[in-house]
mmCIF file of C-alpha atoms and ligand atoms in Angstrom:
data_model
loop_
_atom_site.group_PDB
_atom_site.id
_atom_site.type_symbol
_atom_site.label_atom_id
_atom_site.label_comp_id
_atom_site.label_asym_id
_atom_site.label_seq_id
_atom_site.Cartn_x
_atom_site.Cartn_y
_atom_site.Cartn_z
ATOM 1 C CA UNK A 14 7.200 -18.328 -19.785
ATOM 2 C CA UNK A 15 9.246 -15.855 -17.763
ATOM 3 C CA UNK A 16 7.974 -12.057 -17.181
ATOM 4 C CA UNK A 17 10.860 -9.868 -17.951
ATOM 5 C CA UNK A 18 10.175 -6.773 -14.902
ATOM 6 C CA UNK A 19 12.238 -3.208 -15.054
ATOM 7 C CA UNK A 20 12.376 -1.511 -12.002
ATOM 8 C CA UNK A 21 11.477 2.138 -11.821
ATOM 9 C CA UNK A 22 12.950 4.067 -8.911
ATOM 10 C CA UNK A 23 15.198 1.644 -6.699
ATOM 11 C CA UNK A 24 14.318 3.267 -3.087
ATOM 12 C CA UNK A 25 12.967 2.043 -0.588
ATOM 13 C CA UNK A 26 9.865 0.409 -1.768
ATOM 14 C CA UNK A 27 11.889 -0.753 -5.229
ATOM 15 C CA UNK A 28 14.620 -2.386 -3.329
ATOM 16 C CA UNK A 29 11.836 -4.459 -1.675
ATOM 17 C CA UNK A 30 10.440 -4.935 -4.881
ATOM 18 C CA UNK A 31 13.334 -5.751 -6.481
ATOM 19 C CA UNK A 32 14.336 -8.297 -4.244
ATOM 20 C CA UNK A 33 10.296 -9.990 -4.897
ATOM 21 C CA UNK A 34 11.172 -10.254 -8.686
ATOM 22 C CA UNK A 35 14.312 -11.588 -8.503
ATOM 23 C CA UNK A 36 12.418 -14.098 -5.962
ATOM 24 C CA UNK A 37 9.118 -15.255 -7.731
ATOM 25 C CA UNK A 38 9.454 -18.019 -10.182
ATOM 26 C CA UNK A 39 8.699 -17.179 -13.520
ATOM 27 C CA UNK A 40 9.985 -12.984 -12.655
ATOM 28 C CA UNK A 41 13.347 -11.803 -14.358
ATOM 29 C CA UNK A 42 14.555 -8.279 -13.243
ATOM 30 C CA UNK A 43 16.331 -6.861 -16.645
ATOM 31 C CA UNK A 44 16.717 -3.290 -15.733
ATOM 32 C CA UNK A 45 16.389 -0.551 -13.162
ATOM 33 C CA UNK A 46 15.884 2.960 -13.870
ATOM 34 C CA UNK A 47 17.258 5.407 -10.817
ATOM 35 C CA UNK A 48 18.477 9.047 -10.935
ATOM 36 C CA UNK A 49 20.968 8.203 -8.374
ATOM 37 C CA UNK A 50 23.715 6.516 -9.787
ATOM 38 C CA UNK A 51 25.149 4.808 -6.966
ATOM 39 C CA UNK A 52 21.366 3.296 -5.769
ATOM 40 C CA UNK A 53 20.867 1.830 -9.456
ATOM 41 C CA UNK A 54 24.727 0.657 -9.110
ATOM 42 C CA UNK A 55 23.670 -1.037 -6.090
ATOM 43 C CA UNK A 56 21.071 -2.924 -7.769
ATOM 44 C CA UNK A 57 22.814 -4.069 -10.405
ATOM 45 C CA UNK A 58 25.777 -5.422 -8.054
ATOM 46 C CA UNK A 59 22.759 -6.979 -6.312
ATOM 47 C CA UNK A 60 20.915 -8.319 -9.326
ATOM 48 C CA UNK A 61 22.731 -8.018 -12.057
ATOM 49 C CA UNK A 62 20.186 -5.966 -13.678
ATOM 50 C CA UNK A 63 21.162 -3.078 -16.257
ATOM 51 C CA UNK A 64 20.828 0.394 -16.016
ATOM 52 C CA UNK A 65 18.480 2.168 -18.240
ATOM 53 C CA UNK A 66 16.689 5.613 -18.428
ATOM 54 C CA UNK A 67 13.174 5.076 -17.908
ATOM 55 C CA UNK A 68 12.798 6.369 -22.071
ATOM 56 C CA UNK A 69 14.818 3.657 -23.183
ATOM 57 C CA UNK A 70 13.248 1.246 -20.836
ATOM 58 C CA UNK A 71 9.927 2.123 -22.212
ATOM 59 C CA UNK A 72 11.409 1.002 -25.704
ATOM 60 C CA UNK A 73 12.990 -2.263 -24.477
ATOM 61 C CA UNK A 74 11.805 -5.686 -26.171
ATOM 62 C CA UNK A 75 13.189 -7.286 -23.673
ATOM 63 C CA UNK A 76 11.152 -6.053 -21.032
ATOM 64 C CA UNK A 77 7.465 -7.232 -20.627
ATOM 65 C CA UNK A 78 6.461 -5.382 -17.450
ATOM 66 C CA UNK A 79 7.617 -2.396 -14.981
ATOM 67 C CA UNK A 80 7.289 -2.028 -11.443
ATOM 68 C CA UNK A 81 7.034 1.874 -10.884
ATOM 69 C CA UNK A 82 8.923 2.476 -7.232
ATOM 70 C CA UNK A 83 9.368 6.304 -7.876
ATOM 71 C CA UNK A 84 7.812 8.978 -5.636
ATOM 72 C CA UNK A 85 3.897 9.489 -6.280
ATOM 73 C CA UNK A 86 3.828 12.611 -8.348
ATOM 74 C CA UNK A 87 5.472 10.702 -11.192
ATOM 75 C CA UNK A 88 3.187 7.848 -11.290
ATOM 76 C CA UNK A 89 0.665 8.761 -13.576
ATOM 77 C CA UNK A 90 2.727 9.888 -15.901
ATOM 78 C CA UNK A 91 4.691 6.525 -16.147
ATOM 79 C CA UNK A 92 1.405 4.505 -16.041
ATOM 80 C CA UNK A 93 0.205 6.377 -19.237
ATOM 81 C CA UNK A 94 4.064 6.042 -20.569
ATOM 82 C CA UNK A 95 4.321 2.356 -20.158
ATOM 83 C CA UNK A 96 1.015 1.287 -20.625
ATOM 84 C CA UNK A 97 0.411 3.157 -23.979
ATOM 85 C CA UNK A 98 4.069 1.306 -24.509
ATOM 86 C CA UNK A 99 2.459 -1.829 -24.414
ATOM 87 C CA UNK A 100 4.268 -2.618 -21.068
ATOM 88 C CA UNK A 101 2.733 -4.624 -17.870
ATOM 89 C CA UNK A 102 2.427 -1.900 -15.382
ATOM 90 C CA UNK A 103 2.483 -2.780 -11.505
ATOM 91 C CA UNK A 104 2.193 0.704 -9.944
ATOM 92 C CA UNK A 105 2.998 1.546 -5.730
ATOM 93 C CA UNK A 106 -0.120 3.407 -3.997
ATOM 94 C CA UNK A 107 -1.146 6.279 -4.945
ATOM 95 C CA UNK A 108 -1.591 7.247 -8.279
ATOM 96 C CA UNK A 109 -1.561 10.319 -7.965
ATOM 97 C CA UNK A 110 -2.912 12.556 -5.053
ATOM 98 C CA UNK A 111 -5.554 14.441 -7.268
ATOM 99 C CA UNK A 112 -8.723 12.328 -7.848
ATOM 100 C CA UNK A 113 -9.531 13.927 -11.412
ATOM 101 C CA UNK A 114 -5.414 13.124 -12.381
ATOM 102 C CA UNK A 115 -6.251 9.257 -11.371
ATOM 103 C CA UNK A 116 -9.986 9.452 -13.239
ATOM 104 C CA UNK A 117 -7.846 10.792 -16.636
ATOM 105 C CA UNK A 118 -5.105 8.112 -16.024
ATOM 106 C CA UNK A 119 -7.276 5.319 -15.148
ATOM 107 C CA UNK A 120 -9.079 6.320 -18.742
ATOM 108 C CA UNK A 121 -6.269 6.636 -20.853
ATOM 109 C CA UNK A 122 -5.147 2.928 -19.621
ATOM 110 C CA UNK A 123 -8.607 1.642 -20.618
ATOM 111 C CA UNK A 124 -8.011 3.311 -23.975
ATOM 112 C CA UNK A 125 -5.023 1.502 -24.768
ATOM 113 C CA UNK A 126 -6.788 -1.958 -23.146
ATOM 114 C CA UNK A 127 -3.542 -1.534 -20.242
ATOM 115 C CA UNK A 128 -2.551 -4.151 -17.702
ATOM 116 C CA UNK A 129 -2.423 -2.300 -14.600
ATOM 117 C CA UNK A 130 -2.057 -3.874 -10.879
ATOM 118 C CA UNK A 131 -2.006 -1.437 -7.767
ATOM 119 C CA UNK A 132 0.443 -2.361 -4.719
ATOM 120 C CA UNK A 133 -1.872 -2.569 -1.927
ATOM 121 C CA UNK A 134 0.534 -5.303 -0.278
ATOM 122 C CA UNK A 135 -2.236 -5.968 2.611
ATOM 123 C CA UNK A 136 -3.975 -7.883 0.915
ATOM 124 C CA UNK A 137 -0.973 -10.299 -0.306
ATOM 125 C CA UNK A 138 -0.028 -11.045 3.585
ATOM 126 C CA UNK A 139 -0.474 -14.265 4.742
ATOM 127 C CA UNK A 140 -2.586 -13.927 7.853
ATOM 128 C CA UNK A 141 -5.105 -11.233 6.448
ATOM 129 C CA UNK A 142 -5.485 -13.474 3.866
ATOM 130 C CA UNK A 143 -6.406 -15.972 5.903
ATOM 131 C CA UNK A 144 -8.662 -13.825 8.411
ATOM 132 C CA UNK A 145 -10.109 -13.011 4.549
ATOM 133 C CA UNK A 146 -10.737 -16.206 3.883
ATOM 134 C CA UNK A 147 -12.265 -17.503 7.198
ATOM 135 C CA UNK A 148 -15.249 -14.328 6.455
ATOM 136 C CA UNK A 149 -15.393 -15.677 3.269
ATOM 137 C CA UNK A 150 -16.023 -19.349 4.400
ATOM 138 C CA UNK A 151 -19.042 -18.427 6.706
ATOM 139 C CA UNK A 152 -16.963 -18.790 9.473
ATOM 140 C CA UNK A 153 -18.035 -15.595 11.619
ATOM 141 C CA UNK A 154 -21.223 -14.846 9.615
ATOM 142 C CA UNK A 155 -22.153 -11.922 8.529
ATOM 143 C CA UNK A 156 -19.619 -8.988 8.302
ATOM 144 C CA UNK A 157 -20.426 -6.010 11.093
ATOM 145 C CA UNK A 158 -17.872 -4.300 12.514
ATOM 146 C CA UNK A 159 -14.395 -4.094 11.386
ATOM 147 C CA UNK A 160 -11.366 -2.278 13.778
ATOM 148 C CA UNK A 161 -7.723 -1.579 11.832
ATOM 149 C CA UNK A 162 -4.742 -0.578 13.709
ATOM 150 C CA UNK A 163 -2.430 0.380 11.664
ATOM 151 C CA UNK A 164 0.241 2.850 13.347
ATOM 152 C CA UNK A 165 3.828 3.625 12.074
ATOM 153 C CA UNK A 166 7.238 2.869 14.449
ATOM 154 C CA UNK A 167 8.157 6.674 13.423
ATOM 155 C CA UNK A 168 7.616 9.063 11.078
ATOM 156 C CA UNK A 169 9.216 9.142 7.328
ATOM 157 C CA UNK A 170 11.728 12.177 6.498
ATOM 158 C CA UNK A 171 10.368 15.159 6.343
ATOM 159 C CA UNK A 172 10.605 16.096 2.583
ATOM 160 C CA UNK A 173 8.556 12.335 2.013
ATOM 161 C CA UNK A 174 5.698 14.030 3.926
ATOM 162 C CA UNK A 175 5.859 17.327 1.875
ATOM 163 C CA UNK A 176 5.137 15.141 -1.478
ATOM 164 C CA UNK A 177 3.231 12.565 0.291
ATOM 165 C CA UNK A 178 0.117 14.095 0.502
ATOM 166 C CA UNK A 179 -0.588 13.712 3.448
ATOM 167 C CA UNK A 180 -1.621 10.952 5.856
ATOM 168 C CA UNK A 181 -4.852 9.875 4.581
ATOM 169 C CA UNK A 182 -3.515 9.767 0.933
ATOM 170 C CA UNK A 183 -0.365 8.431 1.936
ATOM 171 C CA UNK A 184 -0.641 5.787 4.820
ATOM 172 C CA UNK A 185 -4.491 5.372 5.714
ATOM 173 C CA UNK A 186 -4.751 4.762 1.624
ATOM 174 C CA UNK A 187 -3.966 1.005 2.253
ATOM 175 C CA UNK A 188 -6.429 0.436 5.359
ATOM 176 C CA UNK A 189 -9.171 2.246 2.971
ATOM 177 C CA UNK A 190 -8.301 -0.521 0.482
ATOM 178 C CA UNK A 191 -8.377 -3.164 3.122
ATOM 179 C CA UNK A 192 -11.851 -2.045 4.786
ATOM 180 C CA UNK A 193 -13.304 -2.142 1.325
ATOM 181 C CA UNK A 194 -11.785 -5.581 0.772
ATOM 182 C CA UNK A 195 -13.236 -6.906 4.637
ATOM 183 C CA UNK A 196 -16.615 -4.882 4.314
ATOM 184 C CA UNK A 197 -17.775 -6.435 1.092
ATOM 185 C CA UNK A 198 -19.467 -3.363 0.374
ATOM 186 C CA UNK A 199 -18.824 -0.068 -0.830
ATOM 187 C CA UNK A 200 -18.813 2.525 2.094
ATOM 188 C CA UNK A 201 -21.629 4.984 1.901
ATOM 189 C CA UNK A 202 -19.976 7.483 4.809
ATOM 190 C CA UNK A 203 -16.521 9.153 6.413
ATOM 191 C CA UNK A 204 -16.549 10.718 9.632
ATOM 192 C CA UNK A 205 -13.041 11.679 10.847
ATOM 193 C CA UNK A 206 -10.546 13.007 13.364
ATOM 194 C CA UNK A 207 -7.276 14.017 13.109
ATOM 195 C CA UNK A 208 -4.534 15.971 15.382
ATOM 196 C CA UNK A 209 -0.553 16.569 15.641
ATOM 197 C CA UNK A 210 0.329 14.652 18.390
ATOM 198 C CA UNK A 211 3.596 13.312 18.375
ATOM 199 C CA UNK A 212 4.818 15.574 15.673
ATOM 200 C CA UNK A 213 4.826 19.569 15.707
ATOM 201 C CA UNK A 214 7.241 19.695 12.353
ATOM 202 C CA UNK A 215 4.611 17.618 10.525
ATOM 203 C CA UNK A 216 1.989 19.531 11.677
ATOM 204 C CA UNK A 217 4.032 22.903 9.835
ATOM 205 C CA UNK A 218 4.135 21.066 7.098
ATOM 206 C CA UNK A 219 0.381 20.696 6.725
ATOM 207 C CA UNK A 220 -0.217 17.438 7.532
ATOM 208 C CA UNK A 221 -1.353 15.467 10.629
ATOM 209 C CA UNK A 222 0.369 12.873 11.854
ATOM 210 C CA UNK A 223 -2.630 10.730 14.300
ATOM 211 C CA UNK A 224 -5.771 10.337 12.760
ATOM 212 C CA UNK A 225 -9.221 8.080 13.420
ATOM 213 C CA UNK A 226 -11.568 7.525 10.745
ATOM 214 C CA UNK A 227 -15.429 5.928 10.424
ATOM 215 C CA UNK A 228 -16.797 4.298 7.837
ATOM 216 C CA UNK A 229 -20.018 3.291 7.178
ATOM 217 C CA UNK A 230 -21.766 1.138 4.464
ATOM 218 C CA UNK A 231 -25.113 1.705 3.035
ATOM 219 C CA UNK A 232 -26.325 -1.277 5.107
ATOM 220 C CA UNK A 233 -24.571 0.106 8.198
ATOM 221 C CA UNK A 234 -21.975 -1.700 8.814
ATOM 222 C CA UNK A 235 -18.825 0.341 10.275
ATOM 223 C CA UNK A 236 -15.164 -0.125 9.906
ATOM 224 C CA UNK A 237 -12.882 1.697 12.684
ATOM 225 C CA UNK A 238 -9.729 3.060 11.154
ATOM 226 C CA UNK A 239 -6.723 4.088 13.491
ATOM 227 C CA UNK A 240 -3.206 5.489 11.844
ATOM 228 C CA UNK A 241 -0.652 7.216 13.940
ATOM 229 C CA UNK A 242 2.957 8.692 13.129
ATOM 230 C CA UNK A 243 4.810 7.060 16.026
ATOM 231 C CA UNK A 244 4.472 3.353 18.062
ATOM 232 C CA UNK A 245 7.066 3.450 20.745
ATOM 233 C CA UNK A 246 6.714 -0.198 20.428
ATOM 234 C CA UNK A 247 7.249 -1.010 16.955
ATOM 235 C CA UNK A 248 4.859 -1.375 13.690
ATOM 236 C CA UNK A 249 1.494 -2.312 15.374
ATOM 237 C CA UNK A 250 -0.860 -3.738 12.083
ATOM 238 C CA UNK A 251 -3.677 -5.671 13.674
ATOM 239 C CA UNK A 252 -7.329 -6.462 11.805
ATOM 240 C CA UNK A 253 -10.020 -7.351 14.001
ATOM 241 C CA UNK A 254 -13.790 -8.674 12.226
ATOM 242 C CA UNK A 255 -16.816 -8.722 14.412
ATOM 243 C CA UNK A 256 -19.591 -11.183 12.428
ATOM 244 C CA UNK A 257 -22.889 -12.527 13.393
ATOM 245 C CA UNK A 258 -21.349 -15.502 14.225
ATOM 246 C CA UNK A 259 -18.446 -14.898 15.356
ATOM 247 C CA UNK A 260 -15.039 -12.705 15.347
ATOM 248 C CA UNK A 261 -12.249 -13.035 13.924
ATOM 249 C CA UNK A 262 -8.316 -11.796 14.604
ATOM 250 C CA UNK A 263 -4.630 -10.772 12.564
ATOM 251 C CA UNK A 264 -2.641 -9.814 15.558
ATOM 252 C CA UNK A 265 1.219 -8.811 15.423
ATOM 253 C CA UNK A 266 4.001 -10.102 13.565
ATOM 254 C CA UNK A 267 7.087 -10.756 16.318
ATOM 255 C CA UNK A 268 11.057 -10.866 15.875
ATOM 256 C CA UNK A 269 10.304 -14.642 16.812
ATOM 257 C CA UNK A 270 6.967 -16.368 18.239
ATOM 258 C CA UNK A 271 8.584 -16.873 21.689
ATOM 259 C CA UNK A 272 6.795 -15.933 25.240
ATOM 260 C CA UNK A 273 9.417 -15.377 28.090
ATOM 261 C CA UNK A 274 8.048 -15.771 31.379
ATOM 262 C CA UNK A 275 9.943 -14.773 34.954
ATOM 263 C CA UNK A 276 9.428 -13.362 37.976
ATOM 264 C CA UNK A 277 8.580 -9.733 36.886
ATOM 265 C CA UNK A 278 5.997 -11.166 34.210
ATOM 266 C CA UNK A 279 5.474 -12.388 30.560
ATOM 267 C CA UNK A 280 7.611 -11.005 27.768
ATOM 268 C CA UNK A 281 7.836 -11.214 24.443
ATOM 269 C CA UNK A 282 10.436 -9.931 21.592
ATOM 270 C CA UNK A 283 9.514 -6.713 19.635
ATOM 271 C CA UNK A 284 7.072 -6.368 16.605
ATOM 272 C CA UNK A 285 8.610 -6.821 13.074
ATOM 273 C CA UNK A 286 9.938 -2.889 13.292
ATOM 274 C CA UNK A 287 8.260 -1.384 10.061
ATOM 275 C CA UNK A 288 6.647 -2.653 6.789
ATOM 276 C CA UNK A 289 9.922 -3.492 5.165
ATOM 277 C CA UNK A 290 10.322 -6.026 7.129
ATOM 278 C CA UNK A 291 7.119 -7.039 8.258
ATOM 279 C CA UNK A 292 5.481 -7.113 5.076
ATOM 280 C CA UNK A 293 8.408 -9.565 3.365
ATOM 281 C CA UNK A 294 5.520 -12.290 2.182
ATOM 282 C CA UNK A 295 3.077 -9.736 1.476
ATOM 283 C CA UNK A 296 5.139 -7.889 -1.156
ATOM 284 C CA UNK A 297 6.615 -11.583 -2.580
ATOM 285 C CA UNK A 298 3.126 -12.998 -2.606
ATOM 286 C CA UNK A 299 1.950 -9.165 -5.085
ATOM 287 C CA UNK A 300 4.576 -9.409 -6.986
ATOM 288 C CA UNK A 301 4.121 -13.315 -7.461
ATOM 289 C CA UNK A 302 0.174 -12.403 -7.970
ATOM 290 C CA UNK A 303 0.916 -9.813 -10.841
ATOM 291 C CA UNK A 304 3.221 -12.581 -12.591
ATOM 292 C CA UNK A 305 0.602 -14.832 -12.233
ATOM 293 C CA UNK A 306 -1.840 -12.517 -13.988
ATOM 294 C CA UNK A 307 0.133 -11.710 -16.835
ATOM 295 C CA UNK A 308 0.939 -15.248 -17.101
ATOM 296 C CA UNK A 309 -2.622 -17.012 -17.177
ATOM 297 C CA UNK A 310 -4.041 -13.697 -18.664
ATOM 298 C CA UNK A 311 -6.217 -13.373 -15.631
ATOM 299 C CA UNK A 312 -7.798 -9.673 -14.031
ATOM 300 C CA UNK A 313 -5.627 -8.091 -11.912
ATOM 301 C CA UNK A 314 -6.209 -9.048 -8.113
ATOM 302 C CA UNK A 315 -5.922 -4.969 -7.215
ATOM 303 C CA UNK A 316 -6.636 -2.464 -9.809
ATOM 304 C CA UNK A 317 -7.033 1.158 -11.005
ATOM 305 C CA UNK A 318 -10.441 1.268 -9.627
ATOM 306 C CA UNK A 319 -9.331 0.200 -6.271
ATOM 307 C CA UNK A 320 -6.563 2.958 -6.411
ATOM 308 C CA UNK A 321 -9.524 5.151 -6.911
ATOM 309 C CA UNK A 322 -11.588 4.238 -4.737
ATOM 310 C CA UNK A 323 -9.609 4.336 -1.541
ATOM 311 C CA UNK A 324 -7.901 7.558 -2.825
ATOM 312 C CA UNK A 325 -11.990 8.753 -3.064
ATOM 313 C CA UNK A 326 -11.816 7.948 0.599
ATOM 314 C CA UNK A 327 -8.844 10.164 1.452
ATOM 315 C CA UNK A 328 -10.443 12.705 0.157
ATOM 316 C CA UNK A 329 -13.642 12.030 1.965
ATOM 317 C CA UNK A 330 -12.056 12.104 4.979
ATOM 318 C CA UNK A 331 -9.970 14.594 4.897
ATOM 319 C CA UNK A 332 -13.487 17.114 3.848
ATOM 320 C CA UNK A 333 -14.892 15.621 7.512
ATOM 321 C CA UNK A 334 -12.218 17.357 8.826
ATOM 322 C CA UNK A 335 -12.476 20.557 7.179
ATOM 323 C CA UNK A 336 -16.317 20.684 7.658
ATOM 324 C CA UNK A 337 -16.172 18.765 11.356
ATOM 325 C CA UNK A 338 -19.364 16.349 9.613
ATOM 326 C CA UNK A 339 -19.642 13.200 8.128
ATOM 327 C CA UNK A 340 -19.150 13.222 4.135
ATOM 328 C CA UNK A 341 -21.330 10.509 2.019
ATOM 329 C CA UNK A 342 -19.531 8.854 -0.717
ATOM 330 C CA UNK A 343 -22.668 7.510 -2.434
HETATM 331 N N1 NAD B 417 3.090 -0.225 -0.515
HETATM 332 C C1 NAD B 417 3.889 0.162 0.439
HETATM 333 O O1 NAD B 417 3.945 -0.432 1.514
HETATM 334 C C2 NAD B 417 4.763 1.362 0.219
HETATM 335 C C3 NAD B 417 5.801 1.617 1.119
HETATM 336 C C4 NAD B 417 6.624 2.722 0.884
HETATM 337 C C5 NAD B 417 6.423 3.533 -0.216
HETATM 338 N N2 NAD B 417 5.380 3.263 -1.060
HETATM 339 C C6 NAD B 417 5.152 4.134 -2.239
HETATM 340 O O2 NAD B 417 6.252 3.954 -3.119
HETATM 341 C C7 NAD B 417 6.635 5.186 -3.712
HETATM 342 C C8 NAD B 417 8.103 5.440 -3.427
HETATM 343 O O3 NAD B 417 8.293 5.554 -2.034
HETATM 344 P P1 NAD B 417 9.726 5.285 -1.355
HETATM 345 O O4 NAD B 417 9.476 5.358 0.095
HETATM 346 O O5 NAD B 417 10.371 4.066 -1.921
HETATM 347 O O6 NAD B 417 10.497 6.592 -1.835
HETATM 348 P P2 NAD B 417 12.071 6.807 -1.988
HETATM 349 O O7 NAD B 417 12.262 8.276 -2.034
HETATM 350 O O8 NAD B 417 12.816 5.992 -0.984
HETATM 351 O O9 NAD B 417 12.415 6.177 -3.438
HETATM 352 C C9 NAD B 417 12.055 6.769 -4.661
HETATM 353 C C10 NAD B 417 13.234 6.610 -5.610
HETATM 354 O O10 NAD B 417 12.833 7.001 -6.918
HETATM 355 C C11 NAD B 417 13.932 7.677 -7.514
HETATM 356 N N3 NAD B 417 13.404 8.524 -8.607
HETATM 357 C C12 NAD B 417 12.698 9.673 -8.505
HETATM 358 N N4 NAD B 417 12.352 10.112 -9.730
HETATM 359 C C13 NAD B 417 12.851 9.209 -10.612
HETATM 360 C C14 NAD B 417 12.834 9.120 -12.029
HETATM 361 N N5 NAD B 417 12.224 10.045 -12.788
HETATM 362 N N6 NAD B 417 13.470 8.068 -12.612
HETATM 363 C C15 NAD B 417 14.092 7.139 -11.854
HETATM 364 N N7 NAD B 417 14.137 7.166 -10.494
HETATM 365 C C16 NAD B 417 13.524 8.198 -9.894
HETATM 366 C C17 NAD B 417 14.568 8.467 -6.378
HETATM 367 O O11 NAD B 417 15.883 8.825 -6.665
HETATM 368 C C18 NAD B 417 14.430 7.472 -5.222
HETATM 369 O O12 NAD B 417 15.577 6.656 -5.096
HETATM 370 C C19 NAD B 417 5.681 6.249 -3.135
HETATM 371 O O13 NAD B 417 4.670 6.497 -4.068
HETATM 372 C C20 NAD B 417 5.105 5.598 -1.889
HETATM 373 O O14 NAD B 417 3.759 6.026 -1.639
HETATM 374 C C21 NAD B 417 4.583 2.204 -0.868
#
């Protein structure tokens, strides 16, 4: 059986993608939908795709399942559009930066009994996969105190941030998702912090572009959040899991797993430079995962609710700012 995938949007994120179907086995990329002509022409050089409007793609037998790549404040829309179409639906992060839009969305896919997979990639790569599995073998105990670094090379262009929503809705959305997904419980509390450090343009813009967040589950245990615009060394994405038993560590991803020592000390090539690149398995391995579902009929590994819940977090935070006090969530 072979999932026949349309790709919505063919920018950055749905060139990745693109290149994931036409990877997985049992993944066909039909069609791309792009309102610049020369990006979807690139894809179909690349692919050998066709290029549809996203209407006609919606009324395609011959595609099963869409991959929506275009910027956020489409996204609900589409979900609703393909999933009342009887498509597949694997949707990029966020669904939309308003919690009541994603609430109404999130219904109207349950209406129409959707299929609908979020792209929180982290949870797809290899090594926090296996740092998930070793908590979930016993291996360090009981979960109680988780630390995410998760800081950008540089910032994105400016007109990205202006319909990004910010950096807790945009970036901090995935280490939200992952906390939830390490903590093993829902989180109860957000305390947060947040400046223009490295930035001032993004800070005229409205956002903030360095940022520290707190969570807290019911039972206490806390999860350490840290996001910031600009690494002058390169993509820095480390998990660290303190347990009752133990601890356990995802450190970086290098340009090769070399250590060259001299006279002036040890050195090592730079970090994988941004998620493009660094997150190559983790987007293959989600893409491979939502095949897999529609395949064996099986729940979606990330859903809706998940997209809800870690956008519920964004907004959670970004109220500690405005009130300078920790907000419950429960
Ligand atoms: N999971 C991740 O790691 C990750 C990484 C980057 C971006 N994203 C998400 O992916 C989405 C896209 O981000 P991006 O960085 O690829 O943006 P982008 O601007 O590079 O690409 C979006 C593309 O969609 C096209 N587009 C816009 N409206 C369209 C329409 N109606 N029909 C067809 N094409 C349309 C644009 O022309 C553009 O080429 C955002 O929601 C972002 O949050 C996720």
């Amino acid at each position: 059986m072979t999932i026949r995938i349309a790709i919505l949007g063919a920018g950055r994120i749905g060139q990745v993608h693109a290149r994931a179907v036409a990877s997985v086995p049992g993944a066909a990329l039909v069609a791309v939908a792009e309102l610049v002509a020369e990006m979807a022409e690139h894809m179909r050089g690349q692919f050998g795709c066709d290029i549809r409007e996203i209407n006609q793609i919606a009324a395609s037998d011959d595609a099963d399942a869409v991959v929506i790549c275009t910027p956020t404040d489409t996204h609900a829309d589409l979900i609703e559009q393909f999933t009342a179409a009887g498509k597949a639906v694997f949707c990029e992060k966020p669904i939309d930066l308003d919690v009541e839009r994603v609430r109404a969305c999130l219904q109207k896919v349950e209406a129409v009994d959707g299929r609908l997979m979020l792209g929180f990639n982290r949870r797809f790569d290899p090594d926090f996969m296996a740092l998930k599995a070793a908590i979930d073998e016993g291996r360090i105990g009981d979960v109680e105190m988780i630390a995410i670094t998760s800081r950008d090379p540089g910032p994105p262009p400016y007109d990205y941030i202006t319909r990004s929503g910010g950096i807790f809705r945009d970036m901090m959305i995935h280490d939200f998702d992952v906390a939830r997904w390490l903590l093993g419980e829902e989180v109860a509390s957000v305390q947060a912090a947040a400046s223009v450090l490295t930035d001032a343009e993004i800070g005229k813009l409205g956002d903030y572009d360095s940022a520290n967040v707190i969570l807290t589950t019911a039972s206490g245990k806390h999860c350490m959040i840290t996001n910031t615009r600009r690494a002058a060394y390169g993509y820095d994405q480390r998990i660290e899991v303190h347990g009752s038993k133990g601890a356990v560590a995802a450190s970086n991803t290098h340009e090769a797993n070399i250590e060259i020592a001299d006279a002036s000390g040890y050195h090592r090539p730079p970090l994988l430079n941004f998620f493009m690149t660094r997150y190559v398995a983790a987007y293959a391995n989600e893409i491979a995962a939502f095949v897999q579902a529609l395949t064996s009929g099986s729940e979606m590994p990330t859903t809706g609710t998940d997209g809800l819940k870690a956008l519920e977090l964004a907004e959670a935070a970004l109220q500690s700012i405005e009130t300078g006090t920790a907000v419950r969530t429960q």
